[in-house]
Every structure is written in structure tokens, then in C-alpha cells.
PDB file of C-alpha atoms in Angstrom:
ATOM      1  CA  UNK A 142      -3.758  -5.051  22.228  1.00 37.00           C
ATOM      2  CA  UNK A 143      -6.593  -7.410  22.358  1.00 40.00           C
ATOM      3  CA  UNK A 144      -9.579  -9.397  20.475  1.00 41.00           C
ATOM      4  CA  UNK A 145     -12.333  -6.653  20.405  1.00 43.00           C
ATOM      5  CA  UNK A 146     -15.857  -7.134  18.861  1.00 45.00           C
ATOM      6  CA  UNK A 147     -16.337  -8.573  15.569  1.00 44.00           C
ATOM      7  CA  UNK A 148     -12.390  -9.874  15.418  1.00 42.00           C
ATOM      8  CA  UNK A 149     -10.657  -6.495  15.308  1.00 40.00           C
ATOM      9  CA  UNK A 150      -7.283  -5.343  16.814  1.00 39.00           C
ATOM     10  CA  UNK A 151      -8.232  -2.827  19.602  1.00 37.00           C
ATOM     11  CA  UNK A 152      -5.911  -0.126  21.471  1.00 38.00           C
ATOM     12  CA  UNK A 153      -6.975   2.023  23.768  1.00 40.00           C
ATOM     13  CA  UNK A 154     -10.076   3.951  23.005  1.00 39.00           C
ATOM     14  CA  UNK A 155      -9.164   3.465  19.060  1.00 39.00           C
ATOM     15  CA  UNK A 156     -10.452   0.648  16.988  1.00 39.00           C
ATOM     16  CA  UNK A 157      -8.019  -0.265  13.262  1.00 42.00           C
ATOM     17  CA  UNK A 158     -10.740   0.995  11.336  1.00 43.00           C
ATOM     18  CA  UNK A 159     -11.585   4.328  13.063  1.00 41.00           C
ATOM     19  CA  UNK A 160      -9.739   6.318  10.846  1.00 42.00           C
ATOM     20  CA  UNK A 161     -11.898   5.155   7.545  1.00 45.00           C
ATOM     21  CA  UNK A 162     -14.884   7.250   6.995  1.00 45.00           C
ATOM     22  CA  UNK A 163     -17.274   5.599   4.768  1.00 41.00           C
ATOM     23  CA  UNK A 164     -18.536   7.932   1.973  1.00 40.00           C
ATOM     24  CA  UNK A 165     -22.520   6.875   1.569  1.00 46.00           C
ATOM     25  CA  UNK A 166     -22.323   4.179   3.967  1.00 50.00           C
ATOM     26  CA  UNK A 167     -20.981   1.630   1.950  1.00 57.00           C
ATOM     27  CA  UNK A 168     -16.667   0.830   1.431  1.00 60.00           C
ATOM     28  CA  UNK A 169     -15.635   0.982  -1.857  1.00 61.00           C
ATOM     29  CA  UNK A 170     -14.592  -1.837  -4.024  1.00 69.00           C
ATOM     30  CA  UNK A 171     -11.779  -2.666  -5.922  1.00 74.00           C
ATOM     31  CA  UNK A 172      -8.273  -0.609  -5.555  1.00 76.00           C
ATOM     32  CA  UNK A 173      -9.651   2.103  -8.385  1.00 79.00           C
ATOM     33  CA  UNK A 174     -13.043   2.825  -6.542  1.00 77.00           C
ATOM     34  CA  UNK A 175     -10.916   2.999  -3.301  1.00 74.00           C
ATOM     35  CA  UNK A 176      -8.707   5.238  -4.768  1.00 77.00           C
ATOM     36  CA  UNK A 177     -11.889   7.694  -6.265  1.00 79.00           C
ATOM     37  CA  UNK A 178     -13.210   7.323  -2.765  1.00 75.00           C
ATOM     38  CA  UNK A 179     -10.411   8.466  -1.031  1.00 74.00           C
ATOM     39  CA  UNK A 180     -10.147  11.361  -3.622  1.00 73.00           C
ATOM     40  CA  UNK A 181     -13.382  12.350  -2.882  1.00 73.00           C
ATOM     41  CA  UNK A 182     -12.774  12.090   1.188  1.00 68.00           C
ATOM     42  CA  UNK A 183     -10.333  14.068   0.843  1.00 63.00           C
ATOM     43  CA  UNK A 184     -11.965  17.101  -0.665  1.00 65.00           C
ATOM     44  CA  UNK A 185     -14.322  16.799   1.896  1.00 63.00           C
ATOM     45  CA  UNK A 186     -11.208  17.691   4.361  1.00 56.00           C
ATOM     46  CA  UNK A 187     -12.219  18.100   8.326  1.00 57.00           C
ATOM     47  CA  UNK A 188     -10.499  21.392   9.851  1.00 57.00           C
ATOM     48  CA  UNK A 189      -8.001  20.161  11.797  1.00 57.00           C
ATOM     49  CA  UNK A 190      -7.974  20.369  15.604  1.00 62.00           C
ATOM     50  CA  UNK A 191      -4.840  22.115  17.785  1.00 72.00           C
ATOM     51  CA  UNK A 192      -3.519  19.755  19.454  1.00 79.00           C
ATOM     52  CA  UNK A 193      -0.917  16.335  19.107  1.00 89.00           C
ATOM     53  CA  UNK A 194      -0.546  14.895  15.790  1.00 90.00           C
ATOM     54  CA  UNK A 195       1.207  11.443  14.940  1.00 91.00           C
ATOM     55  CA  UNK A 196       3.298  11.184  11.542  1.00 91.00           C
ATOM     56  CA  UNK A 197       3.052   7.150  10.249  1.00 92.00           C
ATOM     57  CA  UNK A 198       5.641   6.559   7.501  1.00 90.00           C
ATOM     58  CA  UNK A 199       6.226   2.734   6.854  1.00 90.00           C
ATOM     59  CA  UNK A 200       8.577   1.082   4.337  1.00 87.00           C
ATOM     60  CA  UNK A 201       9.282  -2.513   3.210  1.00 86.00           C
ATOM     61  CA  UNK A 202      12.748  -3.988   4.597  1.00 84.00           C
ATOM     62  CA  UNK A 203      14.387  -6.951   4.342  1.00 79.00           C
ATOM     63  CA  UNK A 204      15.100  -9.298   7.374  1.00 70.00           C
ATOM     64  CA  UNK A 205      19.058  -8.660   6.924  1.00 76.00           C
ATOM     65  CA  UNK A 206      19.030  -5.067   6.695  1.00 84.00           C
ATOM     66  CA  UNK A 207      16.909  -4.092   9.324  1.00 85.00           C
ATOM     67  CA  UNK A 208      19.660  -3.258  11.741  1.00 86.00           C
ATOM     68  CA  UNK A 209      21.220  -0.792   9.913  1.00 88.00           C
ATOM     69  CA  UNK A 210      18.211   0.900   9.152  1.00 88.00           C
ATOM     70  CA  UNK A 211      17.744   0.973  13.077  1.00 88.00           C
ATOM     71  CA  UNK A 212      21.426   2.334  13.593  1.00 90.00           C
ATOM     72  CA  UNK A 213      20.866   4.992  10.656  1.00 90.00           C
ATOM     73  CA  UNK A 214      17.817   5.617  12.816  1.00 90.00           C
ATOM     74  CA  UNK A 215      19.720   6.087  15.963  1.00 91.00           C
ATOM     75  CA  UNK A 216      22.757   7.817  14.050  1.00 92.00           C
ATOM     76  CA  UNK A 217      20.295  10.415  12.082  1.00 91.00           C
ATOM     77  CA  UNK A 218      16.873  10.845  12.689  1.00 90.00           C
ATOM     78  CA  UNK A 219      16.824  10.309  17.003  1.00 90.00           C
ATOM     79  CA  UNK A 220      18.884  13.897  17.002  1.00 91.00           C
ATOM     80  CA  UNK A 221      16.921  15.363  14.212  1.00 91.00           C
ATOM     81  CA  UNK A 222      13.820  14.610  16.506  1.00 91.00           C
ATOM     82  CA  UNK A 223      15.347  15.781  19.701  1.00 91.00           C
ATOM     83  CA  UNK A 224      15.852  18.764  18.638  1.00 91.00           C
ATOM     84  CA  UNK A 225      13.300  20.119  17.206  1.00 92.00           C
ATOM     85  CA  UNK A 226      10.648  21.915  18.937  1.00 92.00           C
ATOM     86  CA  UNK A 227       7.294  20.402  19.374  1.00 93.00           C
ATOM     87  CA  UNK A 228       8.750  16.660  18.647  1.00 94.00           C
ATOM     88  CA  UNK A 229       6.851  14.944  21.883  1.00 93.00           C
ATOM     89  CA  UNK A 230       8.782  11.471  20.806  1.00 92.00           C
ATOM     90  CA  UNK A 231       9.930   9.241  17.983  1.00 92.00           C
ATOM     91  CA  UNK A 232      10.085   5.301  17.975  1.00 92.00           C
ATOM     92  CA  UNK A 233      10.918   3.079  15.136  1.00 91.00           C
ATOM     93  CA  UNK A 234       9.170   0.185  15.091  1.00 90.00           C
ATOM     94  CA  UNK A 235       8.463  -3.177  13.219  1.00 88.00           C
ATOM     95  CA  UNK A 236       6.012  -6.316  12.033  1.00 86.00           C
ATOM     96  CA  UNK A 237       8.567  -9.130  11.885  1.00 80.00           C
ATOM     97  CA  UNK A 238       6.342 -11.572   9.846  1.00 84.00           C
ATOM     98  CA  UNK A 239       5.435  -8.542   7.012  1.00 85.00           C
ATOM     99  CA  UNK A 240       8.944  -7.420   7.247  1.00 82.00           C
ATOM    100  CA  UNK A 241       7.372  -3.661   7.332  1.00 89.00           C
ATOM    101  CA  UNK A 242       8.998  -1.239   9.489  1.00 90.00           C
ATOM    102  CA  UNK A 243       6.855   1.733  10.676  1.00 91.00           C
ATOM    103  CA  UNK A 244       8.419   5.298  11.746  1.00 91.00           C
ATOM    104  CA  UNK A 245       5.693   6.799  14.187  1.00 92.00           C
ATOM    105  CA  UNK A 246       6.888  10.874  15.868  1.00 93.00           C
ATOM    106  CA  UNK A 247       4.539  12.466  17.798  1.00 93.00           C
ATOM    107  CA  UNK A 248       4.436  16.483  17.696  1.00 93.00           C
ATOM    108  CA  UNK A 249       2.360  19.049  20.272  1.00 93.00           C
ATOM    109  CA  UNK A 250       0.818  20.213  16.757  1.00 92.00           C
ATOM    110  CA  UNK A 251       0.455  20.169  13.206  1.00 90.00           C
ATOM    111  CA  UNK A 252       2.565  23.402  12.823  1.00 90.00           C
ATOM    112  CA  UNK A 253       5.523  21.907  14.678  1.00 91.00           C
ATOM    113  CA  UNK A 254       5.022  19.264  12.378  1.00 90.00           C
ATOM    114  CA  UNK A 255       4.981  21.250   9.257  1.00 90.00           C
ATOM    115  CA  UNK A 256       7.655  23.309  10.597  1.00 90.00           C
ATOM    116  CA  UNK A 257      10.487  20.552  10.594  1.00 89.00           C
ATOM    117  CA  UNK A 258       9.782  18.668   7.653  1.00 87.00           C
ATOM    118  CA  UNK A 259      10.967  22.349   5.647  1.00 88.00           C
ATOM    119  CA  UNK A 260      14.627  21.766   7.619  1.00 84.00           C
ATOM    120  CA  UNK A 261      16.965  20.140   5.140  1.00 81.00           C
ATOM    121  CA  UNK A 262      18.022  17.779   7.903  1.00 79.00           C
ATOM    122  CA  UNK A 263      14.240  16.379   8.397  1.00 75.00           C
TER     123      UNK A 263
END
């Protein structure tokens, strides 16, 4: 992670704002234009490709309870993810100073994906 052009977080052949599409050019404001804009986006869905997909689900924890949400994490969701097919990896992850933990599995496709979150144990 580094300082890229204009001031924004890079990684590896992905810039923070990459996944934003701009409808007409121009970013929406206010949080009820946003919300209409991303409404609209997503009408306008892109097929999806075959291929790896990434599931991002972040919560809000407090400092103190972090640890058991890491040993639930270990406890429950680790074999959960190791066993089922397509799961390429799962890491639990989180921003110290926002107190935001983020849950990021990787699957071999969108169907493996879809596949495991109908199991009552994902």
C-alpha cells in the first residue's frame, strides 16, 4: 500500500475508487442522490465474468470485544469456509483506529459463492 497519484491508497493494479462508476460523469451529491445513483447503477447491472469473486462484509466492533469475535471466527466460520467447495480463502481483518472489522472470502466463482450462503451453517 502506497501514496499513488492525486493522494489515493493504491494496491496492486486497483486504485480505492475503481469500483465507482460515475453515472454522466459527474458523483452524486448528498447521501439521497448517492443513494438514486446507485439505484440507477445498479439497473444498469454488468454480466458478470466466470472467474474469482471476493465477498466484503464489515461491521462496527468495539475495542474490548474484538477478540471474541476473532475466536467465534476461528471457532465457526474458518471450518464453514474450509469446507466448502470453491472457498479459495477467508481472513478476518481490521482498522484499529475506525474500530471496523472487515470479513473478506475469496471463491473460484460466483456460483460457489451463491452456493454456500443457501447452507444453514453459512
Amino acid at each position: 500500500r502506497g501514496g499513488g497519484d492525486g493522494g489515493e491508497d493504491e494496491f496492486i493494479g486497483l486504485h480505492r475508487s475503481a469500483h465507482r462508476p460515475v453515472l454522466g460523469g459527474k458523483q452524486a451529491a448528498g447521501p439521497k442522490a448517492r443513494r438514486e445513483q446507485r439505484a440507477a447503477q445498479s439497473q444498469q447491472a454488468t454480466p458478470l465474468r466466470d472467474g474469482p469473486v471476493a465477498r466484503i462484509a464489515t461491521a462496527r466492533v468495539r475495542g474490548d470485544t474484538f477478540e471474541s469475535l476473532v475466536l467465534a471466527y476461528r471457532e465457526h466460520a474458518a471450518p464453514v469456509y474450509a469446507q466448502a467447495d470453491g472457498c479459495l480463502g477467508a481472513h478476518l481483518l481490521r482498522d484499529a483506529e475506525t474500530g471496523e472489522a472487515v470479513s473478506l472470502t475469496l471463491w473460484s466463482s460466483l456460483a460457489h459463492l451463491e452456493t454456500a450462503a443457501t447452507k444453514a451453517s453459512y
